[in-house]
């Protein structure tokens, strides 16, 4: 799908994706009830540190029917 990255950010393949090394990473640790807004067009990767329920919603754009 065009909205998924071919790069595995936890184990990037430098030979296939050499420019990924130059990417700037931002990190955040959320607590119960927190909301994280990710601007349109920003690639992101999430990892749950504990058991969790997460919800993702795309607010418009070409990938939303």
PDB file of C-alpha atoms in Angstrom:
ATOM      1  CA  UNK A   1       0.000   0.000   0.000  1.00  0.00           C
ATOM      2  CA  UNK A   2       1.294   3.496  -0.751  1.00  0.00           C
ATOM      3  CA  UNK A   3       0.831   4.656   2.832  1.00  0.00           C
ATOM      4  CA  UNK A   4       3.112   2.011   4.402  1.00  0.00           C
ATOM      5  CA  UNK A   5       6.900   2.312   4.502  1.00  0.00           C
ATOM      6  CA  UNK A   6       9.231  -0.325   3.086  1.00  0.00           C
ATOM      7  CA  UNK A   7      11.745   0.536   5.835  1.00  0.00           C
ATOM      8  CA  UNK A   8      11.699  -1.400   9.101  1.00  0.00           C
ATOM      9  CA  UNK A   9      12.701   1.377  11.527  1.00  0.00           C
ATOM     10  CA  UNK A  10      13.820  -1.107  14.182  1.00  0.00           C
ATOM     11  CA  UNK A  11      16.085  -3.004  11.762  1.00  0.00           C
ATOM     12  CA  UNK A  12      16.695  -0.749   8.748  1.00  0.00           C
ATOM     13  CA  UNK A  13      18.478  -2.149   5.719  1.00  0.00           C
ATOM     14  CA  UNK A  14      21.116   0.517   5.014  1.00  0.00           C
ATOM     15  CA  UNK A  15      21.916  -0.952   1.614  1.00  0.00           C
ATOM     16  CA  UNK A  16      18.301  -0.619   0.423  1.00  0.00           C
ATOM     17  CA  UNK A  17      17.454   2.605   2.277  1.00  0.00           C
ATOM     18  CA  UNK A  18      20.679   4.597   2.806  1.00  0.00           C
ATOM     19  CA  UNK A  19      18.900   7.934   3.332  1.00  0.00           C
ATOM     20  CA  UNK A  20      17.063   6.537   6.361  1.00  0.00           C
ATOM     21  CA  UNK A  21      20.272   7.010   8.365  1.00  0.00           C
ATOM     22  CA  UNK A  22      19.785  10.776   7.982  1.00  0.00           C
ATOM     23  CA  UNK A  23      16.199  10.747   9.297  1.00  0.00           C
ATOM     24  CA  UNK A  24      15.510  12.615  12.510  1.00  0.00           C
ATOM     25  CA  UNK A  25      13.702  10.536  15.114  1.00  0.00           C
ATOM     26  CA  UNK A  26      11.312  12.002  17.672  1.00  0.00           C
ATOM     27  CA  UNK A  27      10.207   9.874  20.613  1.00  0.00           C
ATOM     28  CA  UNK A  28       7.378  10.144  23.104  1.00  0.00           C
ATOM     29  CA  UNK A  29       6.078   7.978  25.912  1.00  0.00           C
ATOM     30  CA  UNK A  30       2.331   8.309  26.384  1.00  0.00           C
ATOM     31  CA  UNK A  31       0.390   7.655  29.566  1.00  0.00           C
ATOM     32  CA  UNK A  32      -3.184   6.467  30.084  1.00  0.00           C
ATOM     33  CA  UNK A  33      -5.609   8.811  28.334  1.00  0.00           C
ATOM     34  CA  UNK A  34      -2.945  10.638  26.305  1.00  0.00           C
ATOM     35  CA  UNK A  35      -3.501  11.423  22.640  1.00  0.00           C
ATOM     36  CA  UNK A  36      -0.773  11.855  20.061  1.00  0.00           C
ATOM     37  CA  UNK A  37      -1.454  13.907  16.934  1.00  0.00           C
ATOM     38  CA  UNK A  38       0.811  13.093  13.992  1.00  0.00           C
ATOM     39  CA  UNK A  39       0.628  15.651  11.160  1.00  0.00           C
ATOM     40  CA  UNK A  40      -0.452  14.511   7.701  1.00  0.00           C
ATOM     41  CA  UNK A  41       2.440  13.151   5.674  1.00  0.00           C
ATOM     42  CA  UNK A  42       4.671  12.332   8.654  1.00  0.00           C
ATOM     43  CA  UNK A  43       5.880   8.747   8.663  1.00  0.00           C
ATOM     44  CA  UNK A  44       5.640   7.161  12.089  1.00  0.00           C
ATOM     45  CA  UNK A  45       6.326   3.950  13.938  1.00  0.00           C
ATOM     46  CA  UNK A  46       4.774   2.909  17.225  1.00  0.00           C
ATOM     47  CA  UNK A  47       5.618   0.277  19.797  1.00  0.00           C
ATOM     48  CA  UNK A  48       3.555  -0.629  22.864  1.00  0.00           C
ATOM     49  CA  UNK A  49       5.623  -1.132  26.000  1.00  0.00           C
ATOM     50  CA  UNK A  50       2.725  -2.870  27.812  1.00  0.00           C
ATOM     51  CA  UNK A  51      -0.559  -4.470  26.841  1.00  0.00           C
ATOM     52  CA  UNK A  52      -2.592  -1.725  25.227  1.00  0.00           C
ATOM     53  CA  UNK A  53      -5.551  -0.849  23.080  1.00  0.00           C
ATOM     54  CA  UNK A  54      -4.811   1.732  20.411  1.00  0.00           C
ATOM     55  CA  UNK A  55      -7.004   3.501  17.882  1.00  0.00           C
ATOM     56  CA  UNK A  56      -5.918   5.107  14.646  1.00  0.00           C
ATOM     57  CA  UNK A  57      -8.100   7.486  12.658  1.00  0.00           C
ATOM     58  CA  UNK A  58      -7.206   9.207   9.393  1.00  0.00           C
ATOM     59  CA  UNK A  59      -8.844  12.616   9.105  1.00  0.00           C
ATOM     60  CA  UNK A  60      -9.466  12.805   5.360  1.00  0.00           C
ATOM     61  CA  UNK A  61      -6.986  12.572   2.546  1.00  0.00           C
ATOM     62  CA  UNK A  62      -6.585  10.357  -0.497  1.00  0.00           C
ATOM     63  CA  UNK A  63      -6.395   7.093   1.464  1.00  0.00           C
ATOM     64  CA  UNK A  64      -9.731   7.458   3.230  1.00  0.00           C
ATOM     65  CA  UNK A  65     -12.811   6.223   1.401  1.00  0.00           C
TER      66      UNK A  65
END
